[in-house]
Short mmCIF file of C-alpha atoms (C1' of nucleotides) in Angstrom, two decimals:
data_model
loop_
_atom_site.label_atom_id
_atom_site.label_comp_id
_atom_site.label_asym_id
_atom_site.label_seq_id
_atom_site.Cartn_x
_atom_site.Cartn_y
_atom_site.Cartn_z
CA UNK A 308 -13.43 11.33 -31.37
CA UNK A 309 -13.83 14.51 -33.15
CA UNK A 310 -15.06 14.32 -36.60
CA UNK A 311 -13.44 16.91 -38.70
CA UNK A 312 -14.76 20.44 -39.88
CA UNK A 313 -15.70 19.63 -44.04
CA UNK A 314 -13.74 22.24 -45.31
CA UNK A 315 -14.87 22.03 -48.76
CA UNK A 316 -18.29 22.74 -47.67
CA UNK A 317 -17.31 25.70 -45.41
CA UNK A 318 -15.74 27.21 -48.15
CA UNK A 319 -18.93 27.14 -50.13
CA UNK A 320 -20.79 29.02 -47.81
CA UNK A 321 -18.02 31.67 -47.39
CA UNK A 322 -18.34 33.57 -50.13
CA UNK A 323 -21.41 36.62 -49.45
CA UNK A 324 -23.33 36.04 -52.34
CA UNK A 325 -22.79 32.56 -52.44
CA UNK A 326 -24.32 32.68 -48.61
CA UNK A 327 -27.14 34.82 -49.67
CA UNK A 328 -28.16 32.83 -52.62
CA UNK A 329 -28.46 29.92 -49.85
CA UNK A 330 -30.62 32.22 -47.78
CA UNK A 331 -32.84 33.15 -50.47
CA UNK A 332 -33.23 29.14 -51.00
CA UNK A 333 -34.25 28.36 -47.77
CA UNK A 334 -37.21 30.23 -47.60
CA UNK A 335 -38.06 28.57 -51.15
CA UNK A 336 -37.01 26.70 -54.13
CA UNK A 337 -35.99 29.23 -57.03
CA UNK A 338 -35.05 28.54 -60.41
CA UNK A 339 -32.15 30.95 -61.77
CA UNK A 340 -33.99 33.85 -63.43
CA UNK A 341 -35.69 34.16 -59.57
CA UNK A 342 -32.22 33.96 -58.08
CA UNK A 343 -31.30 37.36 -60.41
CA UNK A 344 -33.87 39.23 -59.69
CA UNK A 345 -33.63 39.17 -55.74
CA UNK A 346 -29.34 39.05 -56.01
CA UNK A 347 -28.82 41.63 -59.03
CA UNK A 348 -26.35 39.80 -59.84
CA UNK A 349 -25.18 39.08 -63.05
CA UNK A 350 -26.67 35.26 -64.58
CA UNK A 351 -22.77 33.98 -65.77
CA UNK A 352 -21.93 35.22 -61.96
CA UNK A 353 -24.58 33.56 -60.26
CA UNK A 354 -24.24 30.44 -62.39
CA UNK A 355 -20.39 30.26 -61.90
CA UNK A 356 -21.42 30.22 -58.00
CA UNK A 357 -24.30 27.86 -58.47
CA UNK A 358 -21.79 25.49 -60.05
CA UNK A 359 -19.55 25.75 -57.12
CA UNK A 360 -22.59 25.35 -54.46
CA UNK A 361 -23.72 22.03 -56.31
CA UNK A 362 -20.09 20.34 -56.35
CA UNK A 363 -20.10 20.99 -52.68
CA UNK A 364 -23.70 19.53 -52.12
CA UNK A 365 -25.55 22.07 -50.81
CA UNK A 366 -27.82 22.35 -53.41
CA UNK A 367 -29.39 20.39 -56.24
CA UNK A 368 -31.31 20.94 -59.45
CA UNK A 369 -34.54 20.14 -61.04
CA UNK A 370 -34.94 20.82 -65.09
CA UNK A 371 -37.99 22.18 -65.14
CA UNK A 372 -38.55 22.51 -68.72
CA UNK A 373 -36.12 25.18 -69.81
CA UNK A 374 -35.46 26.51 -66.72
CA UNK A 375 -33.96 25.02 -64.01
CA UNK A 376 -34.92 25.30 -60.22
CA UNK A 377 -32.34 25.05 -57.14
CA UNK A 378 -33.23 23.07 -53.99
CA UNK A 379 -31.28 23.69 -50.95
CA UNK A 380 -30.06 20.35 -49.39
CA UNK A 381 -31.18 20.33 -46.13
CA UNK A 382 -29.20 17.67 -44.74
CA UNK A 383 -25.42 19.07 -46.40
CA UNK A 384 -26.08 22.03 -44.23
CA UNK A 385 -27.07 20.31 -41.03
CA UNK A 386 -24.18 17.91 -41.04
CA UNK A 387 -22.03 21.05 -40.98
CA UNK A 388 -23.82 22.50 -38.28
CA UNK A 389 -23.54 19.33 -36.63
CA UNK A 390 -19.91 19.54 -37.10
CA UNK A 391 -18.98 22.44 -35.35
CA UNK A 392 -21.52 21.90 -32.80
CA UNK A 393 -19.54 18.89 -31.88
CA UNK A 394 -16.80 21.36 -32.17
CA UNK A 395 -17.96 23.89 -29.72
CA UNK A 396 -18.38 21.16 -27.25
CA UNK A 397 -14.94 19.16 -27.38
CA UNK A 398 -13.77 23.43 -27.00
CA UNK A 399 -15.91 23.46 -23.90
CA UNK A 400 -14.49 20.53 -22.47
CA UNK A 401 -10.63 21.45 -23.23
CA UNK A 402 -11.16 24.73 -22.08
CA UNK A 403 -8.71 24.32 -19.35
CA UNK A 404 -6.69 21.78 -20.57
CA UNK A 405 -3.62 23.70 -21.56
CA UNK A 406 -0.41 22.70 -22.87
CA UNK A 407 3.01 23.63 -20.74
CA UNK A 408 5.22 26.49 -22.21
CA UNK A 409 8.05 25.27 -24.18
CA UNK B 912 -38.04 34.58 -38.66
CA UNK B 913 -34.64 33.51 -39.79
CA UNK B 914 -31.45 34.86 -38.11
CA UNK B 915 -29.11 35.50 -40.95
CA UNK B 916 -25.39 33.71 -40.60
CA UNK B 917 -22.72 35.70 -39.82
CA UNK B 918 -20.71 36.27 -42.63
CA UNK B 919 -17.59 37.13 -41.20
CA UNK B 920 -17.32 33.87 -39.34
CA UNK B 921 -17.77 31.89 -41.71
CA UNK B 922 -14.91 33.34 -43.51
CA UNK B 923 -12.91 33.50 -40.83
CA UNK B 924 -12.95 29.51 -40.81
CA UNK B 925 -12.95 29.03 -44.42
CA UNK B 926 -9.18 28.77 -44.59
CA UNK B 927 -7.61 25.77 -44.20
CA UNK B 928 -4.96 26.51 -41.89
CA UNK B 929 -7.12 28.56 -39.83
CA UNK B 930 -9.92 25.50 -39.95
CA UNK B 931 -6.76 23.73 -38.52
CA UNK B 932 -5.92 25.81 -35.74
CA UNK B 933 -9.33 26.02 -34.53
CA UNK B 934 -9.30 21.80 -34.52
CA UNK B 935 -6.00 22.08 -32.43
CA UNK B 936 -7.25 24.59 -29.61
CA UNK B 937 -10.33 22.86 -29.66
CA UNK B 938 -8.57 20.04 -27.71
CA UNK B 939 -6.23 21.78 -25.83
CA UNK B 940 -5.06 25.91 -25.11
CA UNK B 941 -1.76 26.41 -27.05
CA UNK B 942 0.22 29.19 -27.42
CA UNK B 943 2.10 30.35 -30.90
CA UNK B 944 4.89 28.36 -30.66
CA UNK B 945 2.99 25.24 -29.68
CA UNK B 946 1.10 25.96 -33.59
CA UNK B 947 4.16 26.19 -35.29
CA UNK B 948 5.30 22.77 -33.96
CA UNK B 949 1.80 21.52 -34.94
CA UNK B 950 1.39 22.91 -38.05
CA UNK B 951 4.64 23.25 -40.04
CA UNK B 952 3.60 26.76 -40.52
CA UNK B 953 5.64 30.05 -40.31
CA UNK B 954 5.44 31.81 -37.22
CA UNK B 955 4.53 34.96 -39.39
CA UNK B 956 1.80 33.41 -41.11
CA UNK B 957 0.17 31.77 -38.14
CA UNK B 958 0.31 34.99 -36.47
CA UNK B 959 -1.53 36.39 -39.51
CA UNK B 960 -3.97 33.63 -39.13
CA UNK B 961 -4.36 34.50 -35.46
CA UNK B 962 -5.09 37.77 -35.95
CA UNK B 963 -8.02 36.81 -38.01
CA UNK B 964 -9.26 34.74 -35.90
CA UNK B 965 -8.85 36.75 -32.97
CA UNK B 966 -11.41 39.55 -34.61
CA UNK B 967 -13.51 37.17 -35.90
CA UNK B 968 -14.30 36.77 -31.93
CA UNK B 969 -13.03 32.91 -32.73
CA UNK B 970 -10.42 32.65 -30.50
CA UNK B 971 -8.81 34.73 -27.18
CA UNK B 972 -5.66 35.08 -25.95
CA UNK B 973 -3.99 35.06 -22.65
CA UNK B 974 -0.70 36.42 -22.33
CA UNK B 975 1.77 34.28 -19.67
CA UNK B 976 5.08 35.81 -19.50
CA UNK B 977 6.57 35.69 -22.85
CA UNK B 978 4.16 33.11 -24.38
CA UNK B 979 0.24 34.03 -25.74
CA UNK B 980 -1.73 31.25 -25.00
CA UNK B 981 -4.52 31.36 -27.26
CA UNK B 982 -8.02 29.44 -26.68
CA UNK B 983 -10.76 28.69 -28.91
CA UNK B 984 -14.17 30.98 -27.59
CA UNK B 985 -16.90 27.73 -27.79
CA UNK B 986 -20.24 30.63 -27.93
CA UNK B 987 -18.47 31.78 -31.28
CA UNK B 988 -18.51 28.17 -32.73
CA UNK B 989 -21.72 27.44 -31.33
CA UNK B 990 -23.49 30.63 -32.55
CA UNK B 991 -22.52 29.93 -36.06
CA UNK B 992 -23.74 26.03 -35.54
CA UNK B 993 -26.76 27.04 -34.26
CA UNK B 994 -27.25 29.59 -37.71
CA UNK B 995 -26.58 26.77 -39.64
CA UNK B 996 -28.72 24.76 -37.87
CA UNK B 997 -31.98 26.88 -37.89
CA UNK B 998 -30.85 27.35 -41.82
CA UNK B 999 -31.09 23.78 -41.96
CA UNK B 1000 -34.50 23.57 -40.88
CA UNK B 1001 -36.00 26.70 -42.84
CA UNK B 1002 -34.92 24.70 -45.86
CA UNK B 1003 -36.65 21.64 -44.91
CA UNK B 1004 -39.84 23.22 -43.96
CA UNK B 1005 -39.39 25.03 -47.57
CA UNK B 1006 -38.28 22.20 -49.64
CA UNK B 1007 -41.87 21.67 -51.34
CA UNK B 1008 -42.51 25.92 -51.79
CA UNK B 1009 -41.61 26.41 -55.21
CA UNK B 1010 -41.98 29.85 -56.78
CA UNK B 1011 -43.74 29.69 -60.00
CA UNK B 1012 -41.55 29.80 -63.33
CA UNK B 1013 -41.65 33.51 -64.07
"C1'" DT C 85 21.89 46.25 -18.89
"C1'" DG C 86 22.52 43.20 -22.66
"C1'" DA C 87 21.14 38.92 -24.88
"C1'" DA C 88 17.73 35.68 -26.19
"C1'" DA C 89 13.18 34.05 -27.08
"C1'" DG C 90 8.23 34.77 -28.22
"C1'" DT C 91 5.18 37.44 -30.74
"C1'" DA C 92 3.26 41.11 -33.71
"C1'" DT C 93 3.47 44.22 -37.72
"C1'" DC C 94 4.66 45.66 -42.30
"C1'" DA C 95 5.73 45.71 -47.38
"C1'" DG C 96 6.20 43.02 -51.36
"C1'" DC C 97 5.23 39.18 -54.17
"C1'" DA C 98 2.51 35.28 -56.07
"C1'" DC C 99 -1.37 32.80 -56.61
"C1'" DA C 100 -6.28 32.07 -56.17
"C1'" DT C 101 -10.76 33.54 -56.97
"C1'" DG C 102 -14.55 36.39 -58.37
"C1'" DC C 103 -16.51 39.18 -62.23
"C1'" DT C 104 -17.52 39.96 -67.00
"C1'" DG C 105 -18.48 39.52 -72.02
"C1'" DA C 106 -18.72 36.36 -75.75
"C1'" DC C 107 -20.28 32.22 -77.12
"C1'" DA C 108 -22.49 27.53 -77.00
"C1'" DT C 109 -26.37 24.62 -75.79
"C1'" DC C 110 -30.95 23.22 -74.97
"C1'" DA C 111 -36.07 23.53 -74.60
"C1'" DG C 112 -40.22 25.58 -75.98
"C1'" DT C 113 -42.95 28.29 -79.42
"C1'" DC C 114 -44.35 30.16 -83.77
"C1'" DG D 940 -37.17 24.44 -89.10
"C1'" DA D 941 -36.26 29.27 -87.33
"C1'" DC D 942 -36.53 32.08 -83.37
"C1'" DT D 943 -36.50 33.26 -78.53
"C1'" DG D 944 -35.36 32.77 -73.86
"C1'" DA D 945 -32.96 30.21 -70.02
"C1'" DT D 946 -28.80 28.32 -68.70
"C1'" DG D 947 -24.01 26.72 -68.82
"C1'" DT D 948 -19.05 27.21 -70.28
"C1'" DC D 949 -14.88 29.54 -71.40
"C1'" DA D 950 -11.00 33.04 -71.59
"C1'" DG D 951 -9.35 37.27 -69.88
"C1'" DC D 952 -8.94 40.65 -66.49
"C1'" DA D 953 -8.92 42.59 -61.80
"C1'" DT D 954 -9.08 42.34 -57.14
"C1'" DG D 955 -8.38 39.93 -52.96
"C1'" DT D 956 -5.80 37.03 -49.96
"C1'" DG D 957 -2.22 34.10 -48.31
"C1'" DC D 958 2.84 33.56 -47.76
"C1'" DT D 959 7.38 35.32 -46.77
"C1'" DG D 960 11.43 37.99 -45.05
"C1'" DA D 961 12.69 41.88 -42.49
"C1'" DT D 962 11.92 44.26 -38.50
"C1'" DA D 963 10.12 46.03 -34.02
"C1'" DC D 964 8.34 45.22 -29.51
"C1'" DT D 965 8.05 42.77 -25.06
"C1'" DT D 966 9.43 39.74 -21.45
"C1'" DT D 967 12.69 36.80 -19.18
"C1'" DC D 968 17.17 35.64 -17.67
"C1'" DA D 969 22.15 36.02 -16.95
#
DNA sequence: TGAAAGTATCAGCACATGCTGACATCAGTC
DNA sequence: GACTGATGTCAGCATGTGCTGATACTTTCA
């Protein structure tokens, strides 16, 4: 059985800065003022992003007094990747299977 | 060293009707009007969708006669699993490195 | 050769989504 | 308690992107 693609969570990591604020949090946790310094970005954009990355699970926060630092989820990601692993292989295996023409 | 994820993938399977083509061809080759049946979807706008796909290096067609059979290209799908992957487990190591509060 | 079917391309429209500035909120510091 | 800095929320605007109808191209078949 082939487990579906989350789409929800594909569509958080499709945006580019959305994708590189994930890359700059897998090297290390970051708390916002970090995140816009390395982006340039503006804070109200990278917060309206970091909203949208949370709701999907692919990252969570830690108050830190009055700033607030941004894990990466480790596991959110690798289920994905998991996902379309699993997807590349049922595509390997139907590679010939082909439909008739109408 | 981290390979970065390809952005352009990614986007190219953020869609939802795309995201539901590439589920269809990954368990059999179809042509257009085999997706149309399936989906519901204009023949316009999956051909749209196609096209994205198509230079996204997702899928590859095979023309037969009239028809275009189109099959999903597994290394694509597995490339980007395998980013996500290695993503997965630069965050992990990472979790605990914490850049100080500035 | 003409008709029919499958597919691709194009222009126009509509909606979604990202970006920004203004403002609100909260924690720490004086 | 007043001030400052970090962060989140909201409304408005602009750009992107998906959807559609019209149309062109190609192949097959009569």
């Amino acid at each position: 059985m082939l487990t579906s693609v989350d789409a929800d969570l594909i569509r958080a990591l499709a945006d580019p800065l959305r994708l590189r604020i994930v890359t700059l949090l897998a090297k290390e946790t970051l708390c916002t003022t970090h995140l816009v310094e390395e982006t340039g970005a503006k804070q109200t954009n990278l917060s309206n992003h970091l909203k949208v990355l949370r709701e999907a699970g692919v990252v969570e926060t830690e108050p830190c007094g009055r700033f607030t630092y941004y894990r990466l989820r480790p596991d959110a990601i690798a289920r994905l990747a998991g996902q379309l692993a699993e997807l590349a292989d049922s595509a390997r295996s139907a590679a010939d299977r082909k439909r008739t023409c109408p």
